[in-house]
C-alpha positions as a LaTeX table, in Angstrom:
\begin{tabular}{lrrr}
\hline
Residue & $x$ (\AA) & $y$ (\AA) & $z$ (\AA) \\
\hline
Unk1 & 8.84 & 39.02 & $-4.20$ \\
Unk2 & 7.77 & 36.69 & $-7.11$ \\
Unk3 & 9.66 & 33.81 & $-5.83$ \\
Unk4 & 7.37 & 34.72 & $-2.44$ \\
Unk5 & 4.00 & 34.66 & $-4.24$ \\
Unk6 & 4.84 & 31.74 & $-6.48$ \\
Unk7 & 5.87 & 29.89 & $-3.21$ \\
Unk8 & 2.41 & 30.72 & $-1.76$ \\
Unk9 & 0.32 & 29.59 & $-5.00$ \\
Unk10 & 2.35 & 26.48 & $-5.35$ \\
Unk11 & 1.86 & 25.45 & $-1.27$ \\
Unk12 & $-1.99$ & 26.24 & $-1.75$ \\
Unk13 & $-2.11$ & 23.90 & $-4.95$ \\
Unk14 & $-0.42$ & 21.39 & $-2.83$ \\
Unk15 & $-2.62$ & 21.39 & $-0.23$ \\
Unk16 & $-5.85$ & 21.03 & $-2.33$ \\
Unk17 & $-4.05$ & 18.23 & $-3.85$ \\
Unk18 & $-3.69$ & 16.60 & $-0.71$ \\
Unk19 & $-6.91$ & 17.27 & $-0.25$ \\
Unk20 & $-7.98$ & 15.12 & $-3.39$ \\
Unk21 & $-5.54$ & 12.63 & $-1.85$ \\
Unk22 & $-7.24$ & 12.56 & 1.49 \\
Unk23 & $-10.45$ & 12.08 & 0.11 \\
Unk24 & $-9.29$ & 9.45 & $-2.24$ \\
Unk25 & $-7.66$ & 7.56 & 0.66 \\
Unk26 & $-10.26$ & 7.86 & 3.04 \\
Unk27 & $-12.75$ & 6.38 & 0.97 \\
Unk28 & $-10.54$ & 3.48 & 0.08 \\
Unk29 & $-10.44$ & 3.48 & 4.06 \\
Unk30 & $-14.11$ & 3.23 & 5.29 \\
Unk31 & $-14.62$ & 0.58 & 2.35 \\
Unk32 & $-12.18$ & $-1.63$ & 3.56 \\
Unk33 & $-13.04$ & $-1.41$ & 7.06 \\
Unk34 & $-16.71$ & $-1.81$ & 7.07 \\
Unk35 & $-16.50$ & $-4.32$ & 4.01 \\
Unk36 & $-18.31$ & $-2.66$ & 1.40 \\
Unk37 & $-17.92$ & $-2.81$ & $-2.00$ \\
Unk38 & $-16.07$ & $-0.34$ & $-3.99$ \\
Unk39 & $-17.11$ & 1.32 & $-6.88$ \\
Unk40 & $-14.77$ & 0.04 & $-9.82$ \\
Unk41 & $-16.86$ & 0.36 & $-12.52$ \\
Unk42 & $-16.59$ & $-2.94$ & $-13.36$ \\
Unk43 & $-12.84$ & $-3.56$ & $-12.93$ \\
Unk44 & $-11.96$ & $-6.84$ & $-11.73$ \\
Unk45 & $-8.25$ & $-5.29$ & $-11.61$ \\
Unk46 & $-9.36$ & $-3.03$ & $-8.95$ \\
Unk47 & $-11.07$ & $-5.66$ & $-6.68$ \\
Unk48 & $-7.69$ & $-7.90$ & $-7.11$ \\
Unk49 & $-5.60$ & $-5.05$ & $-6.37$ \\
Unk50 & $-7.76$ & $-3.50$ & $-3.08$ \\
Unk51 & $-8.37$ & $-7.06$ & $-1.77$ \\
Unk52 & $-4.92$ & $-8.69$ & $-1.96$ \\
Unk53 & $-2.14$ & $-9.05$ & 0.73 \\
Unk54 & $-1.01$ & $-5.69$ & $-0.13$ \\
Unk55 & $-3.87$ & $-4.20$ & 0.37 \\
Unk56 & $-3.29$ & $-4.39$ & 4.48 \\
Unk57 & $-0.34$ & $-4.09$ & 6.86 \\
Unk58 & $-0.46$ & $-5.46$ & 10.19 \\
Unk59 & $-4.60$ & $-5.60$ & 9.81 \\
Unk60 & $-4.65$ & $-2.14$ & 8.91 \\
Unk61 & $-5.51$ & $-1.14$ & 5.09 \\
Unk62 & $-3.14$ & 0.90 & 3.32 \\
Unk63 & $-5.58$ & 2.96 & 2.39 \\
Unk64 & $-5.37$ & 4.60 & 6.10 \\
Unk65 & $-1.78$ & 5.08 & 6.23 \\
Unk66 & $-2.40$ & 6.77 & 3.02 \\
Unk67 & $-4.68$ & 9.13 & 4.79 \\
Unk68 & $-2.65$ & 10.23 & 7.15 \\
Unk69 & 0.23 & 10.88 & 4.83 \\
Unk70 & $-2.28$ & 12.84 & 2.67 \\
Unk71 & $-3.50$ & 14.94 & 6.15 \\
Unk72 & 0.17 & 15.73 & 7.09 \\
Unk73 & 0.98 & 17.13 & 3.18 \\
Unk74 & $-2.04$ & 19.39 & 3.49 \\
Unk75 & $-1.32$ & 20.09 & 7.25 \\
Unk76 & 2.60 & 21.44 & 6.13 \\
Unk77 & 1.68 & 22.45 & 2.47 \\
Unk78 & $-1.06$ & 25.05 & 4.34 \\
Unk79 & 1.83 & 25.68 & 7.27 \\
Unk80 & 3.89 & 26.64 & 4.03 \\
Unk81 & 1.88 & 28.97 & 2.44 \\
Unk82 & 2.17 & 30.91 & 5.31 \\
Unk83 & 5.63 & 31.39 & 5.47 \\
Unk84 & 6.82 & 28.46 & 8.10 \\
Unk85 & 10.02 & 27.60 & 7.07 \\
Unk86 & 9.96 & 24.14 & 9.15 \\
Unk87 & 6.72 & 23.17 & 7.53 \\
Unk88 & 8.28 & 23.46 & 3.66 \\
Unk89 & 10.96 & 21.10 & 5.31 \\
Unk90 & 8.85 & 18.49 & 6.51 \\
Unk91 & 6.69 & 18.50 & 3.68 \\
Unk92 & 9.41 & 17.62 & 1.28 \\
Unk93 & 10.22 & 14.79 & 3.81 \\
Unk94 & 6.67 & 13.35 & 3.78 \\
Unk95 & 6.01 & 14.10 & $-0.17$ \\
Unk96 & 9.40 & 12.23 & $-0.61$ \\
Unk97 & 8.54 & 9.10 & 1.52 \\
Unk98 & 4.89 & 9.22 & $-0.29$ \\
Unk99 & 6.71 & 8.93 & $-3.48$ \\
Unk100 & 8.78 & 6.26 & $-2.39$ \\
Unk101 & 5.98 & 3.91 & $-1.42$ \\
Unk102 & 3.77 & 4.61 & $-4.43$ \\
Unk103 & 7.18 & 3.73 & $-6.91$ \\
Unk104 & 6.95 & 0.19 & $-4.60$ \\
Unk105 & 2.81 & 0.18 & $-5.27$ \\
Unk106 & 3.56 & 1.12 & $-8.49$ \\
Unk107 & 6.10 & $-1.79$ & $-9.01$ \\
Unk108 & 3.20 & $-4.39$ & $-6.79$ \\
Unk109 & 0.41 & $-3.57$ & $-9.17$ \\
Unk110 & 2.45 & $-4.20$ & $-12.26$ \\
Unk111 & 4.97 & $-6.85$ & $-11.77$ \\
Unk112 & 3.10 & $-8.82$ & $-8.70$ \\
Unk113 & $-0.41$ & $-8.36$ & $-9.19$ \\
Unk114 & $-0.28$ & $-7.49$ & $-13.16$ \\
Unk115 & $-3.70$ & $-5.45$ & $-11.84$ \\
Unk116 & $-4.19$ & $-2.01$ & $-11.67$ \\
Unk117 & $-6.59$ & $-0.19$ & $-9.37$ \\
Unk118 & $-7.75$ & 3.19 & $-10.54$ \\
Unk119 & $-8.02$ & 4.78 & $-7.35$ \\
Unk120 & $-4.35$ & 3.96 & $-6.66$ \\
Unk121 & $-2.95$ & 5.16 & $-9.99$ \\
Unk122 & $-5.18$ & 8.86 & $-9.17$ \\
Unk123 & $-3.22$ & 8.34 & $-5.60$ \\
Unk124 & 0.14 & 7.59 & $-7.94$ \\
Unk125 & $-0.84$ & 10.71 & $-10.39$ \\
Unk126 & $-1.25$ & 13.35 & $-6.98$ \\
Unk127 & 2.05 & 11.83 & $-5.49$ \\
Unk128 & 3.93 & 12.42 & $-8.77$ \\
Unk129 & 2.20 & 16.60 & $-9.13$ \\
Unk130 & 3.20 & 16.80 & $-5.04$ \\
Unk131 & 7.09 & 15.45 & $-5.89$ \\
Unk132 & 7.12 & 17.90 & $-8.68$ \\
Unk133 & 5.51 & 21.07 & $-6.53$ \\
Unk134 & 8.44 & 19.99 & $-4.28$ \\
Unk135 & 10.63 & 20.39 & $-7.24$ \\
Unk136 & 9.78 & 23.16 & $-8.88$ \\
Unk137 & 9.36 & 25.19 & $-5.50$ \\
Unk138 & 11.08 & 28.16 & $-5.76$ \\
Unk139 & 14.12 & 28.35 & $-2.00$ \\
Unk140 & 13.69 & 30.83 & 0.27 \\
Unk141 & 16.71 & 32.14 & $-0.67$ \\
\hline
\end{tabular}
């Protein structure tokens, strides 16, 4: 029973991280697309980071795939809480391959760019507390 309810706590803290993902993400999203101007706070970093090659795939910012990666974790996290055995599954999988592409951003920023943007080291911080909810998740059995 306390491997159930610390299951449940640790899929509803996952999925308000996501949350702060999916907000983080989306906003990166609209400002790339409509050309705005982010809020830095004065970091050049940031604007070399967000406006390099690296910044896009295909035309498409980064930020968005980010968004949906972020919507899925919440989408299975909240599927988890409630039990669905498939949905702790598939969250793993998608926290896993979220991790894997913010080590490579991780490696971009610092070895490529030698910039660092702070909304994408937040995104890096909620990746890394996802991986280790994934972690320290108790099995079902």
């Amino acid at each position: 029973m306390a491997g159930l309810h610390s299951r449940i706590v640790l899929y509803t803290v996952a999925a308000f991280i996501s949350l702060a993902g999916l907000t983080d993400a989306t906003y990166l999203t609209v400002q790339s697309v409509t050309g705005e101007t982010l809020v830095c706070g004065g970091s050049a970093d940031c604007f070399r980071v967000l406006g390099s090659v690296y910044a896009r795939i295909a035309g498409i910012p980064v930020a968005a795939f980010g968004a949906v990666g972020y919507f899925g974790a919440f989408s299975l996290a909240t599927f988890a809480a409630f039990g669905y055995a498939r949905a702790r599954k598939f969250f793993a999988l998608i926290v896993w391959a979220m991790f894997a592409v913010t080590l490579w951003f991780l490696f971009v920023q610092a070895f490529m760019l030698r910039a660092f943007c702070r909304y994408c080291l937040f995104s890096a911080a909620l990746v890394f507390v996802l991986a280790a909810i994934v972690v320290l998740t108790p099995s079902s059995r």
